[in-house]
XYZ file of C-alpha atoms in Angstrom:
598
model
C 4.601 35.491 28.039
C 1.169 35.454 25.861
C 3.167 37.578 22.966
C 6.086 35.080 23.326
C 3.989 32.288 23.193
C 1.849 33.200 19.973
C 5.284 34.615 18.408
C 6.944 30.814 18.905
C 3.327 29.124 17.936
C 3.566 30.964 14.736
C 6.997 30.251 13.786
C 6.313 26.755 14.533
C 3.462 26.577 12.321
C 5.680 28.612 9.669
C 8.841 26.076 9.778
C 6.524 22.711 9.662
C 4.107 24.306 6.518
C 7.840 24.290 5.223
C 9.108 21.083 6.341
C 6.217 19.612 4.813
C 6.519 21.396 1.501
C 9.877 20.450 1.296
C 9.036 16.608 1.690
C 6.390 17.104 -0.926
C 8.674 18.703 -2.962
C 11.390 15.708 -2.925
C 9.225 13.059 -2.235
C 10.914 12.529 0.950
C 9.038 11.333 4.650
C 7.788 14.790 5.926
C 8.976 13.746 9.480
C 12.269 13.465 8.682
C 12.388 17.672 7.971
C 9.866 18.061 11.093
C 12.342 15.807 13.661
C 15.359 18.026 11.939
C 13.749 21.217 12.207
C 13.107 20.345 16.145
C 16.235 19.203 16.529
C 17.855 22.102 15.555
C 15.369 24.833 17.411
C 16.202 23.100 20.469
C 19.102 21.177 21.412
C 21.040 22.650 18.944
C 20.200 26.243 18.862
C 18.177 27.072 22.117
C 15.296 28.523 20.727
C 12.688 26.895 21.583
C 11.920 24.809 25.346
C 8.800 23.224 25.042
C 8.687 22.751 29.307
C 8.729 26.374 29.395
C 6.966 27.669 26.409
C 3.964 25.299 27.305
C 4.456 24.350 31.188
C 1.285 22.614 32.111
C -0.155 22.515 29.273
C 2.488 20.116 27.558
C 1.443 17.171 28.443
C -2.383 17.781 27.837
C -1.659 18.918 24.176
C 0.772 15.945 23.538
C -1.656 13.418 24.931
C -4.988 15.300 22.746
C -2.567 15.580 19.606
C -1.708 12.005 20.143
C -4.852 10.782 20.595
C -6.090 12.108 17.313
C -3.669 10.688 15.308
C -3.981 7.313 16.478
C -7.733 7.427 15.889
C -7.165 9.190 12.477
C -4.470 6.084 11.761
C -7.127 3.648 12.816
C -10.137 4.632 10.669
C -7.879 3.266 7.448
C -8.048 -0.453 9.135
C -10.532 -2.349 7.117
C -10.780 -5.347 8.395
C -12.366 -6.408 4.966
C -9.814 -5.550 3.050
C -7.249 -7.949 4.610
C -8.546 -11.045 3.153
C -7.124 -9.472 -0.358
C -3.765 -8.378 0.521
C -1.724 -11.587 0.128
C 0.385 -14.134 2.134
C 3.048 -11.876 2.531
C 1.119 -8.965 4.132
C -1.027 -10.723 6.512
C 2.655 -12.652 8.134
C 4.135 -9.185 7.698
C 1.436 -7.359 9.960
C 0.852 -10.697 12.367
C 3.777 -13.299 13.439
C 6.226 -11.353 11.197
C 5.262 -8.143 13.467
C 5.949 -9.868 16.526
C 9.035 -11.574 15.393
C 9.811 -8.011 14.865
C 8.985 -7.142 18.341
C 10.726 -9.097 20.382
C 14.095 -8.937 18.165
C 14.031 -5.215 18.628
C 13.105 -5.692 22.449
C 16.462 -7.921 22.414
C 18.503 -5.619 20.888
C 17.088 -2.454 23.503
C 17.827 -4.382 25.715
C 21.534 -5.093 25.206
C 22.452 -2.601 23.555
C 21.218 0.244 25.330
C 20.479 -1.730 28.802
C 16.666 -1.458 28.698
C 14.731 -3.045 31.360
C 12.274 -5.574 29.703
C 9.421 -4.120 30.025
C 10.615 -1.174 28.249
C 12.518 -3.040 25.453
C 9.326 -4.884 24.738
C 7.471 -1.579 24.811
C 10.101 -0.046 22.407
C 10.575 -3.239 20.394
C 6.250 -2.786 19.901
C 6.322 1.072 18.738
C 9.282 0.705 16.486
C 8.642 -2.490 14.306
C 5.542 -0.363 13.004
C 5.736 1.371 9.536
C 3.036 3.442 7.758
C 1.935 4.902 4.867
C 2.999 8.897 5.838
C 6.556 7.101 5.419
C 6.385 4.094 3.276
C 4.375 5.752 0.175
C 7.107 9.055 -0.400
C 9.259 6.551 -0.304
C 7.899 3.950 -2.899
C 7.048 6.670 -5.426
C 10.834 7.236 -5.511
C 11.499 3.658 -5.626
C 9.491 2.557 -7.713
C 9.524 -1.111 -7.329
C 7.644 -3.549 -9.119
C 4.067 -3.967 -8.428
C 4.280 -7.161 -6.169
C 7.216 -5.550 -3.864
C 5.471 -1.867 -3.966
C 1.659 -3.282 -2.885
C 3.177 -5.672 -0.148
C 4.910 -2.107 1.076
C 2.257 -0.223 0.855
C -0.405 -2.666 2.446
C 1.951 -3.575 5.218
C 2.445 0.154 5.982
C -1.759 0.940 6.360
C -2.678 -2.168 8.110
C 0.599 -2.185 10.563
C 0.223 1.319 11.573
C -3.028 0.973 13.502
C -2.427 -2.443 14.676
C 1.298 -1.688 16.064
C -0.239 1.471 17.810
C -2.861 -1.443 19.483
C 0.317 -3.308 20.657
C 1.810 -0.277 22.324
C -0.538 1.188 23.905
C -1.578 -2.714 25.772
C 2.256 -2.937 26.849
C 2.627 0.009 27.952
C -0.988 -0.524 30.350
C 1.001 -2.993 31.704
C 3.609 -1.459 32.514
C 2.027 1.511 33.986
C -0.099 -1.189 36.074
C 3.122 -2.977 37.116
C 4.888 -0.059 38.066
C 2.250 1.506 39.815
C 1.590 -1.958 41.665
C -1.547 -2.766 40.449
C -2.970 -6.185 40.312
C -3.833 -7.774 37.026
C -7.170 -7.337 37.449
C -6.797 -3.618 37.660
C -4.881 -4.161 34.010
C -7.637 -6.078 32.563
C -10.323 -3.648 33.807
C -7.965 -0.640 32.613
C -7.854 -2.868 28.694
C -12.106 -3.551 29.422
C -13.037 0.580 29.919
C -10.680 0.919 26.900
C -12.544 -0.849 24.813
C -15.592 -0.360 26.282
C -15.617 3.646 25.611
C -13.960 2.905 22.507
C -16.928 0.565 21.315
C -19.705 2.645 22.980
C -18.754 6.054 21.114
C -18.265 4.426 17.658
C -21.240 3.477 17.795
C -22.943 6.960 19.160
C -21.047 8.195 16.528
C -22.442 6.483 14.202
C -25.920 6.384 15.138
C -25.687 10.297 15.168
C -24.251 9.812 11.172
C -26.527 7.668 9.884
C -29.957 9.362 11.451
C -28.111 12.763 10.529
C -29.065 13.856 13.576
C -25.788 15.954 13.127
C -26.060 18.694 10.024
C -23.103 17.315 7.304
C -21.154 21.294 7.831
C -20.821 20.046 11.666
C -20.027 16.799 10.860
C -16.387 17.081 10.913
C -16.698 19.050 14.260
C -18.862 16.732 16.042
C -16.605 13.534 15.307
C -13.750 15.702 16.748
C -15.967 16.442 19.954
C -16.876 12.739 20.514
C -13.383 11.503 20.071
C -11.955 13.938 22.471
C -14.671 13.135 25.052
C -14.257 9.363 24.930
C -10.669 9.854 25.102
C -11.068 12.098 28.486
C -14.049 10.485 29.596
C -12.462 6.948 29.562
C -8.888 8.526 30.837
C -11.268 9.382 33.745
C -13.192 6.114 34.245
C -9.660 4.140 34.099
C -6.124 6.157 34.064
C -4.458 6.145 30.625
C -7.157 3.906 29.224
C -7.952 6.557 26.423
C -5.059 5.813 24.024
C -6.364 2.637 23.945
C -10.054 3.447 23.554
C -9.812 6.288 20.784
C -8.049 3.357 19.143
C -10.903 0.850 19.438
C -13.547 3.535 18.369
C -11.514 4.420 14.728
C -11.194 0.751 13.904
C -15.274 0.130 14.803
C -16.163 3.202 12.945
C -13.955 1.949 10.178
C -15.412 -1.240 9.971
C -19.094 -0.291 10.172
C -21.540 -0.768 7.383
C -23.514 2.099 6.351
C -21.593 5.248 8.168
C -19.847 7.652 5.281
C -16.595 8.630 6.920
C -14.526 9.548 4.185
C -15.400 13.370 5.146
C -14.095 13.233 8.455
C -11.593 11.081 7.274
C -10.628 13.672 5.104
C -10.473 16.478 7.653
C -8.808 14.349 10.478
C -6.343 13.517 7.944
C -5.528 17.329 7.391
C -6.368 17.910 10.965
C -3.337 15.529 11.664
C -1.019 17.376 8.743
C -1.360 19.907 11.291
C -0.804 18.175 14.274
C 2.133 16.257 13.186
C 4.035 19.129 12.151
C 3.660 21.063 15.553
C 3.731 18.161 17.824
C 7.268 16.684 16.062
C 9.013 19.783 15.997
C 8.119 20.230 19.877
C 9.052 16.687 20.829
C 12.139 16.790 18.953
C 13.039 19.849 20.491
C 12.429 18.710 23.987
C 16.009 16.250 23.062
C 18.538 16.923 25.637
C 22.444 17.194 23.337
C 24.173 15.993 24.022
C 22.744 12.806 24.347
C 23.865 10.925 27.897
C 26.875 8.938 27.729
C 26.411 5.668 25.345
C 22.984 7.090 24.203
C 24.630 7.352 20.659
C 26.020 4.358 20.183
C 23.210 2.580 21.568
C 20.645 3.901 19.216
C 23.289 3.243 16.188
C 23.843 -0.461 17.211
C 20.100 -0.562 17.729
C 19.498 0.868 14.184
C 22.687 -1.226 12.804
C 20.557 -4.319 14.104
C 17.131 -3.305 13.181
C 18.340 -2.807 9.218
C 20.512 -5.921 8.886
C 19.407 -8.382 11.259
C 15.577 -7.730 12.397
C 13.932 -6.544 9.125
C 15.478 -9.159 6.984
C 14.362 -12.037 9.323
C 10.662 -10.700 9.630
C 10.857 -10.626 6.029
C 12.459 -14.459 5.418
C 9.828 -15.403 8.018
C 6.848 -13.737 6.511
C 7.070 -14.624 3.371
C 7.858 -18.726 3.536
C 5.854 -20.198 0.717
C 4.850 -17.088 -1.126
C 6.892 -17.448 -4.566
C 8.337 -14.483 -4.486
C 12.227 -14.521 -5.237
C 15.150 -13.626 -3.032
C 15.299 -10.186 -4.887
C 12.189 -8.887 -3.999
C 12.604 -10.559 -0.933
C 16.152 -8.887 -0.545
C 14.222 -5.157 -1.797
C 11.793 -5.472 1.137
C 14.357 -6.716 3.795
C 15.903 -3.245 3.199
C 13.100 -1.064 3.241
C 11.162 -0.270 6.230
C 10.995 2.913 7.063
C 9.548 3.828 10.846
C 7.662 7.200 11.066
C 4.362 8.677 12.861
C 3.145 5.976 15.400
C 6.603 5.287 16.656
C 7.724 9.302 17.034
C 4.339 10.521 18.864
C 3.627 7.804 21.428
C 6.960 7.557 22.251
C 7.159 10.727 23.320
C 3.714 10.241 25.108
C 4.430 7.248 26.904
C 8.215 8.848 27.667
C 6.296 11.536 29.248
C 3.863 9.512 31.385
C 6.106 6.868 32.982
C 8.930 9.965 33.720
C 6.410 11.187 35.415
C 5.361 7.822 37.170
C 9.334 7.196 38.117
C 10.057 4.412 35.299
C 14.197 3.831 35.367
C 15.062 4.271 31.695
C 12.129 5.857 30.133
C 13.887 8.681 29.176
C 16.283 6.832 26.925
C 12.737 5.997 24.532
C 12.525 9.267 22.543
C 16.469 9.274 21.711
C 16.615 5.829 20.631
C 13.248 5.909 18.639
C 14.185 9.182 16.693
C 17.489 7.573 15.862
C 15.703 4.976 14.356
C 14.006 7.178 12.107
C 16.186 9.187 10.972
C 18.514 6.739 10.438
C 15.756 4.179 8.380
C 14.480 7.516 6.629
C 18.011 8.659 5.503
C 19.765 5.427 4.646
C 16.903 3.389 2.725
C 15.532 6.914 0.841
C 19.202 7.476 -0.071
C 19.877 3.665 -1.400
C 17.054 1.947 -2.294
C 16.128 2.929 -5.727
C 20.024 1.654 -6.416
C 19.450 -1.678 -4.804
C 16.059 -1.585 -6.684
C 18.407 -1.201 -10.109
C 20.775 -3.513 -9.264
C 18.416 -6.607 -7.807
C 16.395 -6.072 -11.144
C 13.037 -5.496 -9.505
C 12.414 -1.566 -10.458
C 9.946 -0.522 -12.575
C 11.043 0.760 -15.870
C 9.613 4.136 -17.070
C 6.410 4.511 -15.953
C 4.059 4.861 -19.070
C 0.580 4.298 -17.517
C -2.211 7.439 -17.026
C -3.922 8.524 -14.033
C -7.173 10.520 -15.641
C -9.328 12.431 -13.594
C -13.019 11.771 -14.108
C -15.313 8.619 -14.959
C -18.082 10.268 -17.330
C -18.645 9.167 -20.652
C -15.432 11.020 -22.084
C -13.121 9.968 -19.478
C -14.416 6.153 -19.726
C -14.145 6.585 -23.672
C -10.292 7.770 -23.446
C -9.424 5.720 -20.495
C -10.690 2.303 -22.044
C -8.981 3.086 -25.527
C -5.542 3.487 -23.368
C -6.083 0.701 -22.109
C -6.713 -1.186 -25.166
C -3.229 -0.242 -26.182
C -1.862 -1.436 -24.056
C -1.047 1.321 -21.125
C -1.699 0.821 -17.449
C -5.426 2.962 -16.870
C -6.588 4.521 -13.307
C -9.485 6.479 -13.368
C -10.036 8.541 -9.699
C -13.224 10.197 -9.214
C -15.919 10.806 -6.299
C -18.656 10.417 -8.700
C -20.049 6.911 -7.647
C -21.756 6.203 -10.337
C -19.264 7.038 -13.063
C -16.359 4.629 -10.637
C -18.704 1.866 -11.232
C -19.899 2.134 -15.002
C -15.781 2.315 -15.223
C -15.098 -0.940 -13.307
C -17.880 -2.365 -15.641
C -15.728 -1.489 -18.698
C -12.989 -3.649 -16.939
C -10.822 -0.292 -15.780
C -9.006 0.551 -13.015
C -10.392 2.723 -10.323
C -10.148 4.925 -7.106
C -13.518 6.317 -5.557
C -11.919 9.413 -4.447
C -10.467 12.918 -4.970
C -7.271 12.167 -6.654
C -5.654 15.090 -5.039
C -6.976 14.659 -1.563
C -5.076 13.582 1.588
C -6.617 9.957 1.281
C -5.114 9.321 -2.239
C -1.776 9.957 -1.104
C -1.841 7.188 1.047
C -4.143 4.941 -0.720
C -4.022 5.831 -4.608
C -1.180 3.415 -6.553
C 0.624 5.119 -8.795
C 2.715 2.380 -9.728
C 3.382 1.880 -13.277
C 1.614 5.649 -13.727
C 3.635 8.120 -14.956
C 1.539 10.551 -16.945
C -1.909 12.945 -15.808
C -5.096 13.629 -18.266
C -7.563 16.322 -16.268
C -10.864 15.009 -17.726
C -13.490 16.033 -14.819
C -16.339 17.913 -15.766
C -15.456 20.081 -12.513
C -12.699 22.786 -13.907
C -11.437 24.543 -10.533
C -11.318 20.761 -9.158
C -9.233 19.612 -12.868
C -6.698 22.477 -12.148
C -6.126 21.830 -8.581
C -5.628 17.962 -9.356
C -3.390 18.753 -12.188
C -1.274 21.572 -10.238
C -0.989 18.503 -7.610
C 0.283 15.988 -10.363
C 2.749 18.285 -12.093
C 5.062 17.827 -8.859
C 4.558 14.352 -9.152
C 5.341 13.236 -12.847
C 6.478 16.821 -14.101
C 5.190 19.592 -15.860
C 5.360 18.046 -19.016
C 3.783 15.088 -17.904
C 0.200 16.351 -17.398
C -2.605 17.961 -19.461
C -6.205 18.886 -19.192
C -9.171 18.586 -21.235
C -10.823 22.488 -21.761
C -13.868 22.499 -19.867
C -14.922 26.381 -21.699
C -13.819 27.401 -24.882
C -11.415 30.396 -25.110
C -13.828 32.598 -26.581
C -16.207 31.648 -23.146
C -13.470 32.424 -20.819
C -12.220 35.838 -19.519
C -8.482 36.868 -20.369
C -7.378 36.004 -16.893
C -8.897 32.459 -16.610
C -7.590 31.538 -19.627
C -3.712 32.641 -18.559
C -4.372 30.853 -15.239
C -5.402 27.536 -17.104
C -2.284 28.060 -19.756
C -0.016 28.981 -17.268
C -1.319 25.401 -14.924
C -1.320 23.002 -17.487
C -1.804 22.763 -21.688
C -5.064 21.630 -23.024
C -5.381 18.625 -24.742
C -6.144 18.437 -28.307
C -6.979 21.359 -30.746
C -8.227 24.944 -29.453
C -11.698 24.620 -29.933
C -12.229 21.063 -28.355
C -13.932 21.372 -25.168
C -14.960 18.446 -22.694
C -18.731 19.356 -23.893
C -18.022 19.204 -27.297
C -16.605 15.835 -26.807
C -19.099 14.331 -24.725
C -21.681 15.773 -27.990
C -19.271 13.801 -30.052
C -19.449 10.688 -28.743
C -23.348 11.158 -28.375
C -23.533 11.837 -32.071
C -21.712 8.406 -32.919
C -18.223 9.272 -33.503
C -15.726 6.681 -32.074
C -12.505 6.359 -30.847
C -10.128 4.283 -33.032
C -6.653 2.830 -33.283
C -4.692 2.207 -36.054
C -1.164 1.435 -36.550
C 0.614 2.954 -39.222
C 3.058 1.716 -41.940
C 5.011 2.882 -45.023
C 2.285 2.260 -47.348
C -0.642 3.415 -44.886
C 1.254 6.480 -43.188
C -0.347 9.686 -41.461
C -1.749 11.506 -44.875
C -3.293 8.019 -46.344
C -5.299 7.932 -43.162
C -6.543 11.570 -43.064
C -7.545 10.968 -47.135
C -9.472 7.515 -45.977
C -11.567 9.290 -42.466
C -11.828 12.870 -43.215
C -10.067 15.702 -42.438
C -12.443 16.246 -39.454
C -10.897 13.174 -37.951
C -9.608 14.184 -34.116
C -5.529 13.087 -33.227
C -5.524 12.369 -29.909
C -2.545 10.263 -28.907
C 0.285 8.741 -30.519
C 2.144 5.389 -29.424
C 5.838 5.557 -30.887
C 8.126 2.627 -31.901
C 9.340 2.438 -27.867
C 5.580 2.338 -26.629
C 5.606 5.945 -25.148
C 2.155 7.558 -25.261
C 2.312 10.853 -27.058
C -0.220 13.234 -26.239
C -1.973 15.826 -28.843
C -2.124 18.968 -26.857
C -1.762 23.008 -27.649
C 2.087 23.609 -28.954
C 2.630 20.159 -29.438
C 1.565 18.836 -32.540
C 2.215 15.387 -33.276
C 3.323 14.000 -36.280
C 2.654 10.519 -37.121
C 5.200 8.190 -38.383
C 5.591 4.810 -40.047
C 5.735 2.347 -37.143
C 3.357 4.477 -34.379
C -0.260 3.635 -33.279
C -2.543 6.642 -33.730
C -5.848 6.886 -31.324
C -7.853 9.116 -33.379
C -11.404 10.222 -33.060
C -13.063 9.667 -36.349
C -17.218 10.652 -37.554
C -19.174 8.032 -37.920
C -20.116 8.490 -41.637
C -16.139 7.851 -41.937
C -15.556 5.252 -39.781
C -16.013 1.613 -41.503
C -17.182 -1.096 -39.988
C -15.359 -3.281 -37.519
């Protein structure tokens, strides 16, 4: 049993490192492949039976996997981040949510003859979106700004606060059902939130005195969430959901506590978890589905696409000024993904257990709607976006990688000329001389976990590697070739080639070209600048073309980029030598002994 066991944990692990490769690689929803893959190990081909692979232990795992990833989901609510995210958002995540709610509880209820309390608790996990499905699908998109930061908001803030909504229903329903009073509900909600509160704040208190070394960090954080989550299970029966949910969204929202490390690692620690605990939850599906099961979820999903979402949308955005084809864009989209597949399972599990006619019917009808959301709206909505008028054309903005002195230099000249500018770094102090130049910026690895959900890309279509860290600059640019292509992205040499072995420097060609000429390093640069070169721009004409500007600032003048007659950046990199023409915008550096006065 212990050989079987390890053999089927490993192929598990195996087919979700896959399924979530394969989302990356077509910038699909990773649950989609994970729900798929589950679906056909179990019901479909009989390999796997997570009741007899696990026994006992299935419910424990489910509810500690679960638990996780609702904490990990809450830590991204910021509570001060809400008063920036528009009109639209904040009716999208509050009335518009529970407009949502209880039109999806109506539809449960008729269509697949859900009592109630279970259509409300179904209508609560499923009008919840998030940004592990709503930001593959916008870089495909590619809406305009306004339609892709309304997604994209709505998705981070909805996710924690639709898990909050879930887990209070379903405390009453496990209260009603097990014929407690209300007062055993509210004191079930009070340990909750007491736990919650009390080990956010241990937590933190441990962070900020590091009492706790910063390599056991990560591990600690994972320890304390666990406990509160047993510890308040304990206190008050299935009060933990609700109190692991409580602690992320204190921790989140306290001053002075640096969590972006253990966000970091719960993030990947939830990679992990997702991709094991979907493909055993799908595979727990019984095929065929019970008589009407089908058809239910369809009608359900039918209703949810062209009845629910386009009201919650109508509603939410009364007065906001934007027009009925963004309006009609974000009617379509909405995507349902993590939060809706894992505690639905959960909660299925629980009130089986507890006798609760119907609960069964949750997981089928909730995994229809994802699929069916996923499939549908990745499939069509870059179309719609083309035909309503509200894509983006071809992005030409540039992501660069860095905020020292050279990056700043470069990124601020791009900007000058007009392209959209993001400089990412986790250098603080570079992020802030940036935003002092009037740049865009994100305080953060640009290849991490957290910039997938939180980094907007939209309007970027092109990568310059300009961080003084090389193994960091390939890794960030070997990230980035996926997402704008490999011809898409360069990198600024941090050694020379004479200063780097044979192999390093095949590693570095065979990643990414470096920008400019062979022998311009990010060093020599930064000297560069330090010695009073500048950056300049000049537009050329017949009478002032490529040659006449060489003969007037020196032969040691630098190309660097190129703006053509359409506005697309060209970039001066190894094999590709530009060629200025009549009619383009050349960003040169120049010496200063060369350069005349502005």
């Amino acid at each position: 049993m212990s050989i079987e066991l390890g053999l089927m944990l490993t192929g598990m692990l195996a087919i979700g490192f896959f399924a979530q490769w394969l989302a990356w690689r077509v910038k699909l929803p990773a649950i989609l492949f994970l729900l798929l893959a589950g679906i056909l190990l179990g019901p479909v081909g009989g390999v796997l039976d997570p009741d007899k692979l696990l026994g006992p232990l299935l419910f424990p795992v489910v509810s500690l996997s679960v638990a996780l990833i609702l904490f990990e989901g809450s830590l991204t609510l910021r509570f001060k981040e809400l008063s920036g995210i528009g009109h639209v958002v904040r009716g999208l995540v509050s009335y518009g949510a529970i407009v949502a709610l209880l039109l999806l509880a109506v539809a449960a209820h008729y269509f697949a003859g859900m009592g109630w309390d279970l259509a409300l608790l179904f209508g609560a996990l499923t009008c919840v979106t998030g940004p592990t499905v709503i930001v593959p699908m916008l870089r495909t998109l590619r809406p305009n700004a306004r339609i892709a930061n309304t997604l994209r908001w709505e998705g981070i803030v909805i996710d924690p606060l639709g898990a909050l909504f879930a887990v209070l229903i379903y405390e009453a329903i496990v209260s009603r059902h097990q014929g407690h009073a209300i007062g055993i509900f509210l004191s079930t909600v009070l340990t909750g939130v007491v736990i919650g509160a009390v080990g956010a704040i241990v937590l933190a208190f441990l962070l900020r005195r590091q009492f706790i070394p910063e390599y056991l960090q990560n591990f600690g954080a994972l320890a304390i969430v666990l406990l509160s989550f047993t510890l308040s299970n304990e206190i008050a029966h299935d009060s933990g959901l609700l109190a692991v949910t409580i602690m992320g969204i204190a921790l989140g929202n306290m001053r002075d506590v640096h969590i972006d490390d253990i966000l970091d690692f719960k993030e990947h620690l939830t990679v992990l978890l997702v991709s094991m605990l979907f493909i055993l939850l799908a595979a727990r599906l019984s095929w065929p589905l019970p008589p009407g099961m089908l058809w239910a979820g369809i009608a359900i999903f039918l209703a949810a696409q062209f009845i629910v979402r386009p009201i919650t949308v109508i509603v939410s955005s009364l007065g906001s000024g934007m027009t009925w084809r963004e309006r009609a864009l974000m009617s379509w989209v909405a995507p349902r993904g993590i939060v809706a597949a894992s505690v639905s399972a959960l909660f299925s599990l629980r009130l089986a257990h507890l006798g609760v006619v119907g609960s069964e019917a949750l997981v089928p009808l909730v995994f229809i709607l994802i699929i069916g959301t996923v499939v549908l709206q990745s499939a069509t909505a870059r179309p719609l976006a083309r035909w309503l008028k509200v894509a983006e054309p071809e992005p030409h903005g540039v992501l660069i990688f860095g905020s020292d002195a050279v990056a700043r230099a470069i990124g601020k000249t791009l900007h000058e000329a007009g392209f959209r500018v993001l400089l990412a770094d986790d250098d603080w102090d570079g992020i802030r001389r940036a935003r002092m130049d009037g740049l865009h910026t994100f305080y953060g690895n640009p290849a991490s976990a957290h910039a997938d959900r939180h980094l907007d890309l939209i309007g970027i279509g092109q990568m310059l590697g300009l961080s003084t860290h090389r193994e960091r600059n390939s890794l960030a640019c070997l990230h980035y070739q996926q997402e704008f292509g490999r011809e898409k992205v360069y990198r600024l040499r941090n050694l020379a080639p004479q200063e780097t072995s044979h192999r390093a420097a095949f590693n570095d060609r065979l990643l990414v070209p470096a920008l400019f000429e062979d022998t311009m390093t990010h060093m020599r640069f930064a000297e560069l600048l330090v010695r009073g070169w500048r950056i300049k721009s000049t537009g050329l004409t017949a009478t002032f073309d490529w040659p006449h500007f060489v003969e007037q600032y020196g032969s040691t003048s630098l190309l660097l980029f190129g703006v053509d007659e359409k506005g697309a950046l060209r970039v001066a990199a190894e094999r590709r030598e530009l060629e200025p023409r009549p009619g383009w915008t050349v960003i040169v550096l120049v010496p200063p002994e060369a350069a005349p006065a502005n």
